[in-house]
């Protein structure tokens, strides 16, 4: 146990010396860097000499890492959080009174219209790619729920509901139209 304590202390001393080296400017950092790496090497040599080559290297790396982590954690500086305005990746829709037709249209876009658009993309993939029929069917079927989820998320988060409607109708026409041109 004494040897492990000495190895850990050597790792901590090496980490502290390297930390001091990184904070020092100019030619004063060279002695601290050398001292830090020398402490690491001495701790490694002590572990190998007492515990053997295999176990000693393992114990030395483990204890030196833990000691270095403790040195870094001791220098942790907690800063005050600055208040900034919220910049969310998914901002909330604009707060406005909803009308019955907007609610119904959002429900239709997130539900059946989004499903038809996703099916159009899946069938388009199925008809226009090469490979075995079974593979295309499986991949086309796996594309549908992912695209449907994307359609739901987009239509429910977008403020401009008519833009989402036009886009999804265009995707349906594109997917099914090109699929009918090629055929299966």
PDB file of C-alpha atoms in Angstrom:
ATOM      1  CA  UNK A   1       0.000   0.000   0.000  1.00  0.00           C
ATOM      2  CA  UNK A   2       2.908   2.337   0.733  1.00  0.00           C
ATOM      3  CA  UNK A   3       4.286   1.803  -2.785  1.00  0.00           C
ATOM      4  CA  UNK A   4       0.959   2.628  -4.385  1.00  0.00           C
ATOM      5  CA  UNK A   5       0.701   5.792  -2.316  1.00  0.00           C
ATOM      6  CA  UNK A   6       4.171   6.818  -3.485  1.00  0.00           C
ATOM      7  CA  UNK A   7       3.275   6.083  -7.125  1.00  0.00           C
ATOM      8  CA  UNK A   8       0.096   8.159  -6.798  1.00  0.00           C
ATOM      9  CA  UNK A   9       2.010  10.978  -5.129  1.00  0.00           C
ATOM     10  CA  UNK A  10       4.582  10.904  -7.934  1.00  0.00           C
ATOM     11  CA  UNK A  11       1.760  11.133 -10.486  1.00  0.00           C
ATOM     12  CA  UNK A  12       0.234  14.040  -8.616  1.00  0.00           C
ATOM     13  CA  UNK A  13       3.588  15.812  -8.377  1.00  0.00           C
ATOM     14  CA  UNK A  14       4.192  15.302 -12.098  1.00  0.00           C
ATOM     15  CA  UNK A  15       0.739  16.647 -12.973  1.00  0.00           C
ATOM     16  CA  UNK A  16       1.248  19.640 -10.677  1.00  0.00           C
ATOM     17  CA  UNK A  17       4.632  20.397 -12.248  1.00  0.00           C
ATOM     18  CA  UNK A  18       3.189  20.175 -15.773  1.00  0.00           C
ATOM     19  CA  UNK A  19       0.295  22.374 -14.735  1.00  0.00           C
ATOM     20  CA  UNK A  20       2.740  24.937 -13.409  1.00  0.00           C
ATOM     21  CA  UNK A  21       4.683  24.652 -16.672  1.00  0.00           C
ATOM     22  CA  UNK A  22       1.579  25.403 -18.735  1.00  0.00           C
ATOM     23  CA  UNK A  23       0.852  28.504 -16.651  1.00  0.00           C
ATOM     24  CA  UNK A  24       4.467  29.769 -16.827  1.00  0.00           C
ATOM     25  CA  UNK A  25       5.579  31.941 -19.742  1.00  0.00           C
ATOM     26  CA  UNK A  26       8.963  32.096 -21.415  1.00  0.00           C
ATOM     27  CA  UNK A  27      12.034  30.037 -20.596  1.00  0.00           C
ATOM     28  CA  UNK A  28      10.803  29.268 -17.065  1.00  0.00           C
ATOM     29  CA  UNK A  29       8.558  26.505 -18.350  1.00  0.00           C
ATOM     30  CA  UNK A  30      11.352  24.122 -19.403  1.00  0.00           C
ATOM     31  CA  UNK A  31      12.413  23.127 -15.850  1.00  0.00           C
ATOM     32  CA  UNK A  32       8.806  22.561 -14.782  1.00  0.00           C
ATOM     33  CA  UNK A  33       8.104  20.438 -17.861  1.00  0.00           C
ATOM     34  CA  UNK A  34      11.214  18.351 -17.275  1.00  0.00           C
ATOM     35  CA  UNK A  35      10.360  17.968 -13.586  1.00  0.00           C
ATOM     36  CA  UNK A  36       6.819  16.845 -14.412  1.00  0.00           C
ATOM     37  CA  UNK A  37       7.902  14.172 -16.891  1.00  0.00           C
ATOM     38  CA  UNK A  38      10.686  13.078 -14.555  1.00  0.00           C
ATOM     39  CA  UNK A  39       8.134  12.600 -11.734  1.00  0.00           C
ATOM     40  CA  UNK A  40       5.940  10.525 -14.065  1.00  0.00           C
ATOM     41  CA  UNK A  41       8.913   8.380 -15.084  1.00  0.00           C
ATOM     42  CA  UNK A  42       9.996   7.897 -11.453  1.00  0.00           C
ATOM     43  CA  UNK A  43       6.470   6.855 -10.445  1.00  0.00           C
ATOM     44  CA  UNK A  44       6.353   4.393 -13.364  1.00  0.00           C
ATOM     45  CA  UNK A  45       9.783   2.989 -12.488  1.00  0.00           C
ATOM     46  CA  UNK A  46       8.813   2.580  -8.831  1.00  0.00           C
ATOM     47  CA  UNK A  47       5.641   0.691  -9.768  1.00  0.00           C
ATOM     48  CA  UNK A  48       7.486  -1.603 -12.186  1.00  0.00           C
ATOM     49  CA  UNK A  49      10.254  -2.273  -9.642  1.00  0.00           C
ATOM     50  CA  UNK A  50       7.834  -3.206  -6.859  1.00  0.00           C
ATOM     51  CA  UNK A  51       4.952  -4.891  -8.698  1.00  0.00           C
ATOM     52  CA  UNK A  52       6.586  -6.331 -11.815  1.00  0.00           C
ATOM     53  CA  UNK A  53       6.471  -5.331 -15.457  1.00  0.00           C
ATOM     54  CA  UNK A  54       2.877  -6.270 -16.298  1.00  0.00           C
ATOM     55  CA  UNK A  55       1.046  -5.316 -13.135  1.00  0.00           C
ATOM     56  CA  UNK A  56       3.329  -2.374 -12.369  1.00  0.00           C
ATOM     57  CA  UNK A  57       2.663  -0.612 -15.671  1.00  0.00           C
ATOM     58  CA  UNK A  58      -1.075  -1.106 -15.240  1.00  0.00           C
ATOM     59  CA  UNK A  59      -1.073   0.185 -11.659  1.00  0.00           C
ATOM     60  CA  UNK A  60       1.205   3.095 -12.544  1.00  0.00           C
ATOM     61  CA  UNK A  61      -0.973   4.254 -15.456  1.00  0.00           C
ATOM     62  CA  UNK A  62      -4.097   3.946 -13.314  1.00  0.00           C
ATOM     63  CA  UNK A  63      -2.714   5.767 -10.271  1.00  0.00           C
ATOM     64  CA  UNK A  64      -0.946   8.467 -12.282  1.00  0.00           C
ATOM     65  CA  UNK A  65      -4.160   9.138 -14.219  1.00  0.00           C
ATOM     66  CA  UNK A  66      -6.229   9.376 -11.051  1.00  0.00           C
ATOM     67  CA  UNK A  67      -3.665  11.645  -9.399  1.00  0.00           C
ATOM     68  CA  UNK A  68      -3.521  13.902 -12.466  1.00  0.00           C
ATOM     69  CA  UNK A  69      -7.311  14.069 -12.524  1.00  0.00           C
ATOM     70  CA  UNK A  70      -7.321  15.118  -8.856  1.00  0.00           C
ATOM     71  CA  UNK A  71      -4.752  17.853  -9.578  1.00  0.00           C
ATOM     72  CA  UNK A  72      -6.861  19.150 -12.458  1.00  0.00           C
ATOM     73  CA  UNK A  73     -10.040  18.985 -10.348  1.00  0.00           C
ATOM     74  CA  UNK A  74      -8.367  20.982  -7.558  1.00  0.00           C
ATOM     75  CA  UNK A  75      -7.693  23.801  -9.998  1.00  0.00           C
ATOM     76  CA  UNK A  76     -11.311  23.906 -11.134  1.00  0.00           C
ATOM     77  CA  UNK A  77     -12.698  27.406 -11.347  1.00  0.00           C
ATOM     78  CA  UNK A  78     -16.449  27.894 -11.159  1.00  0.00           C
ATOM     79  CA  UNK A  79     -17.634  30.954 -13.006  1.00  0.00           C
ATOM     80  CA  UNK A  80     -20.904  32.800 -12.764  1.00  0.00           C
ATOM     81  CA  UNK A  81     -23.356  32.021 -15.511  1.00  0.00           C
ATOM     82  CA  UNK A  82     -24.024  34.925 -17.809  1.00  0.00           C
ATOM     83  CA  UNK A  83     -27.636  35.344 -18.781  1.00  0.00           C
ATOM     84  CA  UNK A  84     -28.209  35.310 -22.506  1.00  0.00           C
ATOM     85  CA  UNK A  85     -31.338  35.250 -24.480  1.00  0.00           C
ATOM     86  CA  UNK A  86     -32.544  31.787 -25.317  1.00  0.00           C
ATOM     87  CA  UNK A  87     -31.195  30.315 -28.541  1.00  0.00           C
ATOM     88  CA  UNK A  88     -32.900  26.973 -28.764  1.00  0.00           C
ATOM     89  CA  UNK A  89     -32.413  24.593 -31.666  1.00  0.00           C
ATOM     90  CA  UNK A  90     -36.161  23.978 -31.660  1.00  0.00           C
ATOM     91  CA  UNK A  91     -37.884  27.239 -30.769  1.00  0.00           C
ATOM     92  CA  UNK A  92     -41.504  27.192 -29.741  1.00  0.00           C
ATOM     93  CA  UNK A  93     -44.079  28.237 -32.351  1.00  0.00           C
ATOM     94  CA  UNK A  94     -45.207  31.821 -32.149  1.00  0.00           C
ATOM     95  CA  UNK A  95     -47.784  32.300 -29.445  1.00  0.00           C
ATOM     96  CA  UNK A  96     -50.960  33.291 -31.223  1.00  0.00           C
ATOM     97  CA  UNK A  97     -54.557  32.241 -30.958  1.00  0.00           C
ATOM     98  CA  UNK A  98     -55.176  29.139 -33.006  1.00  0.00           C
ATOM     99  CA  UNK A  99     -58.094  28.848 -35.359  1.00  0.00           C
ATOM    100  CA  UNK A 100     -60.019  25.688 -36.029  1.00  0.00           C
ATOM    101  CA  UNK A 101     -58.768  25.422 -39.601  1.00  0.00           C
ATOM    102  CA  UNK A 102     -55.101  25.768 -38.551  1.00  0.00           C
ATOM    103  CA  UNK A 103     -55.504  23.072 -35.909  1.00  0.00           C
ATOM    104  CA  UNK A 104     -57.247  20.755 -38.349  1.00  0.00           C
ATOM    105  CA  UNK A 105     -54.634  21.407 -41.043  1.00  0.00           C
ATOM    106  CA  UNK A 106     -51.775  20.763 -38.607  1.00  0.00           C
ATOM    107  CA  UNK A 107     -53.408  17.511 -37.542  1.00  0.00           C
ATOM    108  CA  UNK A 108     -53.839  16.451 -41.174  1.00  0.00           C
ATOM    109  CA  UNK A 109     -50.267  17.424 -42.079  1.00  0.00           C
ATOM    110  CA  UNK A 110     -48.735  15.619 -39.106  1.00  0.00           C
ATOM    111  CA  UNK A 111     -50.940  12.577 -39.594  1.00  0.00           C
ATOM    112  CA  UNK A 112     -52.227  11.280 -42.910  1.00  0.00           C
ATOM    113  CA  UNK A 113     -50.665  13.802 -45.294  1.00  0.00           C
ATOM    114  CA  UNK A 114     -47.251  13.334 -43.688  1.00  0.00           C
ATOM    115  CA  UNK A 115     -47.753   9.565 -43.914  1.00  0.00           C
ATOM    116  CA  UNK A 116     -48.584   9.783 -47.628  1.00  0.00           C
ATOM    117  CA  UNK A 117     -45.494  11.927 -48.213  1.00  0.00           C
ATOM    118  CA  UNK A 118     -43.341   9.414 -46.342  1.00  0.00           C
ATOM    119  CA  UNK A 119     -44.861   6.537 -48.299  1.00  0.00           C
ATOM    120  CA  UNK A 120     -44.183   8.436 -51.515  1.00  0.00           C
ATOM    121  CA  UNK A 121     -40.500   8.744 -50.600  1.00  0.00           C
ATOM    122  CA  UNK A 122     -40.333   5.056 -49.574  1.00  0.00           C
ATOM    123  CA  UNK A 123     -41.975   3.887 -52.800  1.00  0.00           C
ATOM    124  CA  UNK A 124     -39.793   6.243 -54.833  1.00  0.00           C
ATOM    125  CA  UNK A 125     -36.714   4.630 -53.259  1.00  0.00           C
ATOM    126  CA  UNK A 126     -38.176   1.197 -53.903  1.00  0.00           C
ATOM    127  CA  UNK A 127     -38.768   1.780 -57.599  1.00  0.00           C
ATOM    128  CA  UNK A 128     -35.708   3.796 -58.551  1.00  0.00           C
ATOM    129  CA  UNK A 129     -32.870   1.907 -56.829  1.00  0.00           C
ATOM    130  CA  UNK A 130     -31.229  -1.312 -57.885  1.00  0.00           C
ATOM    131  CA  UNK A 131     -30.689  -4.512 -56.000  1.00  0.00           C
ATOM    132  CA  UNK A 132     -32.788  -7.422 -54.848  1.00  0.00           C
ATOM    133  CA  UNK A 133     -36.525  -6.798 -54.529  1.00  0.00           C
ATOM    134  CA  UNK A 134     -36.611  -7.955 -50.918  1.00  0.00           C
ATOM    135  CA  UNK A 135     -33.810  -5.586 -49.911  1.00  0.00           C
ATOM    136  CA  UNK A 136     -35.475  -2.621 -51.593  1.00  0.00           C
ATOM    137  CA  UNK A 137     -38.792  -3.448 -49.912  1.00  0.00           C
ATOM    138  CA  UNK A 138     -37.211  -3.622 -46.472  1.00  0.00           C
ATOM    139  CA  UNK A 139     -35.192  -0.414 -46.876  1.00  0.00           C
ATOM    140  CA  UNK A 140     -38.144   1.416 -48.427  1.00  0.00           C
ATOM    141  CA  UNK A 141     -40.294   0.280 -45.491  1.00  0.00           C
ATOM    142  CA  UNK A 142     -37.668   1.456 -43.008  1.00  0.00           C
ATOM    143  CA  UNK A 143     -37.483   4.885 -44.646  1.00  0.00           C
ATOM    144  CA  UNK A 144     -41.226   5.542 -44.174  1.00  0.00           C
ATOM    145  CA  UNK A 145     -41.372   5.942 -40.337  1.00  0.00           C
ATOM    146  CA  UNK A 146     -38.265   8.120 -40.276  1.00  0.00           C
ATOM    147  CA  UNK A 147     -39.582  10.470 -42.961  1.00  0.00           C
ATOM    148  CA  UNK A 148     -43.021  10.493 -41.345  1.00  0.00           C
ATOM    149  CA  UNK A 149     -41.503  11.510 -38.007  1.00  0.00           C
ATOM    150  CA  UNK A 150     -39.563  14.288 -39.744  1.00  0.00           C
ATOM    151  CA  UNK A 151     -42.762  15.496 -41.418  1.00  0.00           C
ATOM    152  CA  UNK A 152     -44.577  15.525 -38.075  1.00  0.00           C
ATOM    153  CA  UNK A 153     -41.828  17.423 -36.306  1.00  0.00           C
ATOM    154  CA  UNK A 154     -41.538  19.982 -39.055  1.00  0.00           C
ATOM    155  CA  UNK A 155     -45.244  20.662 -39.518  1.00  0.00           C
ATOM    156  CA  UNK A 156     -45.874  20.981 -35.793  1.00  0.00           C
ATOM    157  CA  UNK A 157     -42.929  23.338 -35.255  1.00  0.00           C
ATOM    158  CA  UNK A 158     -43.276  25.497 -38.372  1.00  0.00           C
ATOM    159  CA  UNK A 159     -45.125  28.783 -38.013  1.00  0.00           C
ATOM    160  CA  UNK A 160     -46.047  28.959 -41.677  1.00  0.00           C
ATOM    161  CA  UNK A 161     -48.529  26.161 -42.082  1.00  0.00           C
ATOM    162  CA  UNK A 162     -49.292  26.868 -45.744  1.00  0.00           C
ATOM    163  CA  UNK A 163     -45.613  26.473 -46.656  1.00  0.00           C
ATOM    164  CA  UNK A 164     -45.593  23.050 -44.992  1.00  0.00           C
ATOM    165  CA  UNK A 165     -48.792  22.132 -46.830  1.00  0.00           C
ATOM    166  CA  UNK A 166     -47.365  23.089 -50.214  1.00  0.00           C
ATOM    167  CA  UNK A 167     -44.130  21.233 -49.550  1.00  0.00           C
ATOM    168  CA  UNK A 168     -45.788  18.007 -48.409  1.00  0.00           C
ATOM    169  CA  UNK A 169     -48.226  18.031 -51.339  1.00  0.00           C
ATOM    170  CA  UNK A 170     -45.220  18.534 -53.649  1.00  0.00           C
ATOM    171  CA  UNK A 171     -43.405  15.599 -52.025  1.00  0.00           C
ATOM    172  CA  UNK A 172     -46.471  13.378 -52.496  1.00  0.00           C
ATOM    173  CA  UNK A 173     -46.779  14.330 -56.178  1.00  0.00           C
ATOM    174  CA  UNK A 174     -43.028  13.908 -56.722  1.00  0.00           C
ATOM    175  CA  UNK A 175     -42.747  10.536 -54.929  1.00  0.00           C
ATOM    176  CA  UNK A 176     -45.805   8.837 -56.335  1.00  0.00           C
ATOM    177  CA  UNK A 177     -45.558  10.504 -59.761  1.00  0.00           C
ATOM    178  CA  UNK A 178     -42.002   9.370 -60.475  1.00  0.00           C
ATOM    179  CA  UNK A 179     -42.773   5.949 -59.023  1.00  0.00           C
ATOM    180  CA  UNK A 180     -45.672   5.545 -61.461  1.00  0.00           C
ATOM    181  CA  UNK A 181     -43.459   6.616 -64.362  1.00  0.00           C
ATOM    182  CA  UNK A 182     -40.929   3.879 -63.645  1.00  0.00           C
ATOM    183  CA  UNK A 183     -43.213   1.185 -62.258  1.00  0.00           C
ATOM    184  CA  UNK A 184     -42.124  -1.715 -60.065  1.00  0.00           C
TER     185      UNK A 184
END
